[in-house]
Short mmCIF file of C-alpha atoms in Angstrom, two decimals:
data_model
loop_
_atom_site.label_atom_id
_atom_site.label_comp_id
_atom_site.label_asym_id
_atom_site.label_seq_id
_atom_site.Cartn_x
_atom_site.Cartn_y
_atom_site.Cartn_z
CA MET A 1 0.02 0.08 0.01
CA ARG A 2 1.48 3.46 -0.95
CA THR A 3 0.87 5.90 1.76
CA SER A 4 1.41 9.42 2.47
CA SER A 5 4.41 10.71 4.30
CA SER A 6 2.43 12.03 6.96
CA THR A 7 0.75 8.73 7.48
CA VAL A 8 4.29 6.99 7.49
CA ARG A 9 5.23 9.10 9.85
CA ARG A 10 2.14 8.46 12.21
CA LEU A 11 2.98 4.74 11.79
CA LEU A 12 6.72 4.49 12.38
CA CYS A 13 7.18 7.26 15.13
CA SER A 14 7.15 5.01 18.21
CA CYS A 15 7.76 7.84 20.61
CA GLN A 16 4.63 9.76 19.63
CA LYS A 17 1.79 9.15 21.86
CA PRO A 18 -1.66 9.19 20.69
CA PRO A 19 -3.82 11.10 20.48
CA ALA A 20 -1.28 13.82 18.99
CA SER A 21 -2.44 16.90 18.02
CA ARG A 22 0.00 16.86 14.99
CA VAL A 23 2.34 14.74 12.97
CA PRO A 24 6.14 15.43 13.94
CA ARG A 25 8.54 15.97 11.20
CA VAL A 26 10.75 13.39 12.82
CA CYS A 27 10.71 11.32 15.91
CA GLU A 28 12.71 13.77 18.32
CA GLY A 29 14.47 12.16 21.03
CA CYS A 30 14.12 8.49 20.04
CA LEU A 31 15.24 5.84 17.42
CA THR A 32 13.09 4.39 14.61
CA TRP A 33 14.45 0.94 14.13
CA ILE A 34 14.49 -1.04 10.91
CA LYS A 35 14.79 -4.77 11.79
CA PRO A 36 15.01 -6.47 8.19
CA SER A 37 14.74 -10.08 9.86
CA PHE A 38 11.07 -11.39 10.28
CA LEU A 39 11.98 -13.85 13.04
CA TRP A 40 14.03 -11.40 14.96
CA MET A 41 11.03 -8.99 14.70
CA MET A 42 8.98 -11.95 16.12
CA TYR A 43 11.24 -12.34 18.92
CA ARG A 44 11.17 -8.64 19.52
CA CYS A 45 7.23 -8.46 19.67
CA GLY A 46 6.56 -11.64 21.02
CA TRP A 47 4.62 -12.66 17.78
CA ALA A 48 2.67 -9.53 18.23
CA ALA A 49 1.21 -10.43 21.56
CA LYS A 50 3.53 -8.02 23.95
CA ALA A 51 1.79 -5.19 25.13
CA GLY A 52 2.09 -2.05 22.80
CA GLN A 53 3.39 -4.44 19.92
CA GLU A 54 0.35 -5.88 18.93
CA THR A 55 0.89 -4.82 15.22
CA VAL A 56 3.40 -5.72 12.84
CA LEU A 57 4.25 -3.58 9.79
CA ALA A 58 6.32 -4.84 6.97
CA VAL A 59 7.90 -1.54 5.44
CA GLU A 60 9.53 -1.83 2.25
CA ILE A 61 12.18 0.73 1.47
CA GLY A 62 13.96 1.37 -1.69
CA ARG A 63 17.73 0.33 -1.97
CA GLU A 64 18.98 3.89 -2.33
CA GLY A 65 17.55 4.80 0.97
CA PHE A 66 18.99 1.65 2.76
CA GLU A 67 22.26 2.23 1.30
CA TRP A 68 22.18 5.76 2.33
CA ALA A 69 21.56 4.69 5.99
CA LEU A 70 24.38 2.43 5.81
CA ARG A 71 26.92 4.94 4.32
CA HIS A 72 26.00 7.33 7.33
CA ALA A 73 25.77 4.72 9.94
CA CYS A 74 27.98 3.92 13.17
CA LEU A 75 27.82 1.20 15.48
CA SER A 76 25.60 1.63 18.36
CA SER A 77 28.02 0.34 20.82
CA TYR A 78 31.55 1.03 21.37
CA GLN A 79 33.90 -1.45 19.90
CA PRO A 80 37.43 -1.38 21.07
CA GLY A 81 38.64 -3.12 18.00
CA VAL A 82 36.67 -0.75 15.60
CA HIS A 83 36.96 2.49 17.56
CA PRO A 84 40.31 4.05 18.61
CA ASP A 85 38.66 5.19 21.73
CA ARG A 86 35.45 5.59 23.59
CA ALA A 87 35.48 9.43 23.04
CA THR A 88 35.85 9.01 19.32
CA TRP A 89 33.13 6.55 19.20
CA GLN A 90 30.78 9.09 21.15
CA ARG A 91 31.47 11.77 18.63
CA GLU A 92 30.45 9.43 15.66
CA VAL A 93 27.19 8.60 17.58
CA LYS A 94 26.50 12.26 17.74
CA ARG A 95 26.83 12.97 14.32
CA SER A 96 25.47 9.81 12.83
CA PRO A 97 21.80 9.83 11.73
CA THR A 98 21.63 6.04 11.76
CA ARG A 99 23.19 3.38 14.23
CA VAL A 100 23.54 -0.45 13.60
CA GLN A 101 23.32 -3.00 15.83
CA TRP A 102 23.89 -6.67 15.17
CA ASP A 103 21.68 -9.02 17.14
CA PRO A 104 21.44 -12.84 16.93
CA GLU A 105 19.15 -14.06 14.29
CA ARG A 106 16.18 -16.17 15.60
CA ASP A 107 14.94 -19.71 14.77
CA LEU A 108 11.04 -20.57 14.73
CA ARG A 109 11.04 -21.04 18.19
CA LEU A 110 12.83 -17.57 18.61
CA GLN A 111 15.98 -19.29 20.00
CA PRO A 112 19.29 -17.48 18.99
CA LEU A 113 21.38 -18.85 16.07
CA PRO A 114 24.98 -18.59 15.64
CA TYR A 115 24.87 -15.70 13.43
CA ARG A 116 23.63 -11.95 13.80
CA SER A 117 21.31 -9.77 11.64
CA LEU A 118 21.83 -6.21 11.21
CA GLN A 119 19.15 -3.68 12.61
CA LEU A 120 19.34 -0.10 11.70
CA GLY A 121 18.22 2.84 14.26
CA LEU A 122 17.44 6.00 12.45
CA VAL A 123 17.30 9.50 14.05
CA GLY A 124 16.91 13.03 12.49
CA GLU A 125 17.64 13.28 8.82
CA ALA A 126 17.56 9.49 8.31
CA ALA A 127 14.24 9.25 10.15
CA ARG A 128 12.81 12.24 8.05
CA ARG A 129 13.99 10.51 4.67
CA TYR A 130 12.69 7.08 5.96
CA ALA A 131 9.29 8.59 6.21
CA ASP A 132 9.19 11.15 3.29
CA GLU A 133 11.52 9.39 0.66
CA TRP A 134 12.38 5.77 1.14
CA THR A 135 9.10 4.08 2.20
CA VAL A 136 7.70 2.36 -0.86
CA ALA A 137 4.98 -0.08 0.88
CA ILE A 138 3.63 -0.76 3.93
CA ARG A 139 1.84 -4.15 4.72
CA ASP A 140 0.31 -5.38 7.92
CA VAL A 141 1.74 -8.70 8.78
CA THR A 142 0.18 -9.23 11.74
CA PRO A 143 -2.12 -11.94 10.65
CA LEU A 144 0.72 -13.73 9.15
CA ALA A 145 2.51 -13.42 12.48
CA HIS A 146 -0.23 -15.05 14.44
CA GLU A 147 -0.77 -17.63 11.71
CA ILE A 148 3.09 -18.85 11.77
CA HIS A 149 2.90 -18.69 15.69
CA GLY A 150 0.02 -20.89 15.81
CA LEU A 151 1.78 -23.39 13.50
CA VAL A 152 5.15 -23.15 15.81
CA ARG A 153 2.95 -23.81 18.92
CA ASP A 154 1.31 -26.78 17.40
CA GLY A 155 4.60 -28.14 16.44
CA ASP A 156 4.08 -28.03 12.38
CA LEU A 157 7.74 -26.17 12.05
CA ASP A 158 7.59 -27.48 8.37
CA ALA A 159 4.36 -25.80 7.70
CA ALA A 160 5.40 -22.69 9.47
CA ARG A 161 8.73 -22.35 7.62
CA ARG A 162 6.89 -22.44 4.57
CA LEU A 163 4.94 -19.30 5.50
CA LEU A 164 8.06 -17.37 6.29
CA PRO A 165 8.70 -13.97 4.16
CA ARG A 166 11.61 -14.80 1.83
CA GLU A 167 14.79 -13.55 3.31
CA GLN A 168 18.34 -13.60 2.05
CA PRO A 169 21.49 -11.80 2.80
CA TYR A 170 21.90 -8.16 1.62
CA PRO A 171 24.60 -7.83 -1.26
CA ALA A 172 26.04 -4.91 -0.04
CA ALA A 173 29.44 -3.72 -1.21
CA GLU A 174 32.37 -4.15 1.22
CA GLU A 175 32.71 -0.55 1.83
CA LEU A 176 29.43 -0.21 3.18
CA LEU A 177 29.81 -2.55 6.07
CA SER A 178 33.56 -2.33 6.68
CA ASN A 179 33.27 0.05 9.46
CA LEU A 180 30.06 -1.54 10.83
CA ARG A 181 31.30 -4.90 11.77
CA PRO A 182 31.95 -5.54 15.44
#
């Protein structure tokens, strides 16, 4: 579904508490997270059952926007092997509109797997671009989350696996990720 940027802002700004008298230009003081992994999102929202997380939206963004976010990103936490010192990392975080965090990928039972998935936190200019320029489509995947969860609960992992959205590693050029690996 194609939506207006004001609708996108209302949907994506988790720090806005309803009812809101206006749509903010950006999410002031909070990050909007892009979680490209369906199962990691299910872990985060408890299969769309956690309080305040009962709706799961699949937001499609363009490649140009995703790569802009990666080019302007820094790691969300200090990593001694990546940053010369904590002060340098803190300066980088303050000026960066995008944060990267690597979290363990999840299986159908939401148990951690031995590899990690990228999460992108957007603030300021990146959050504005996400709402105004990058968003191509938004789909409510809450019914799918409930259906897959029901199959997992019933022990039918093969049927649940067949319903999972198709995901594959993003073909990012090395220079996009070189400073974003812990």
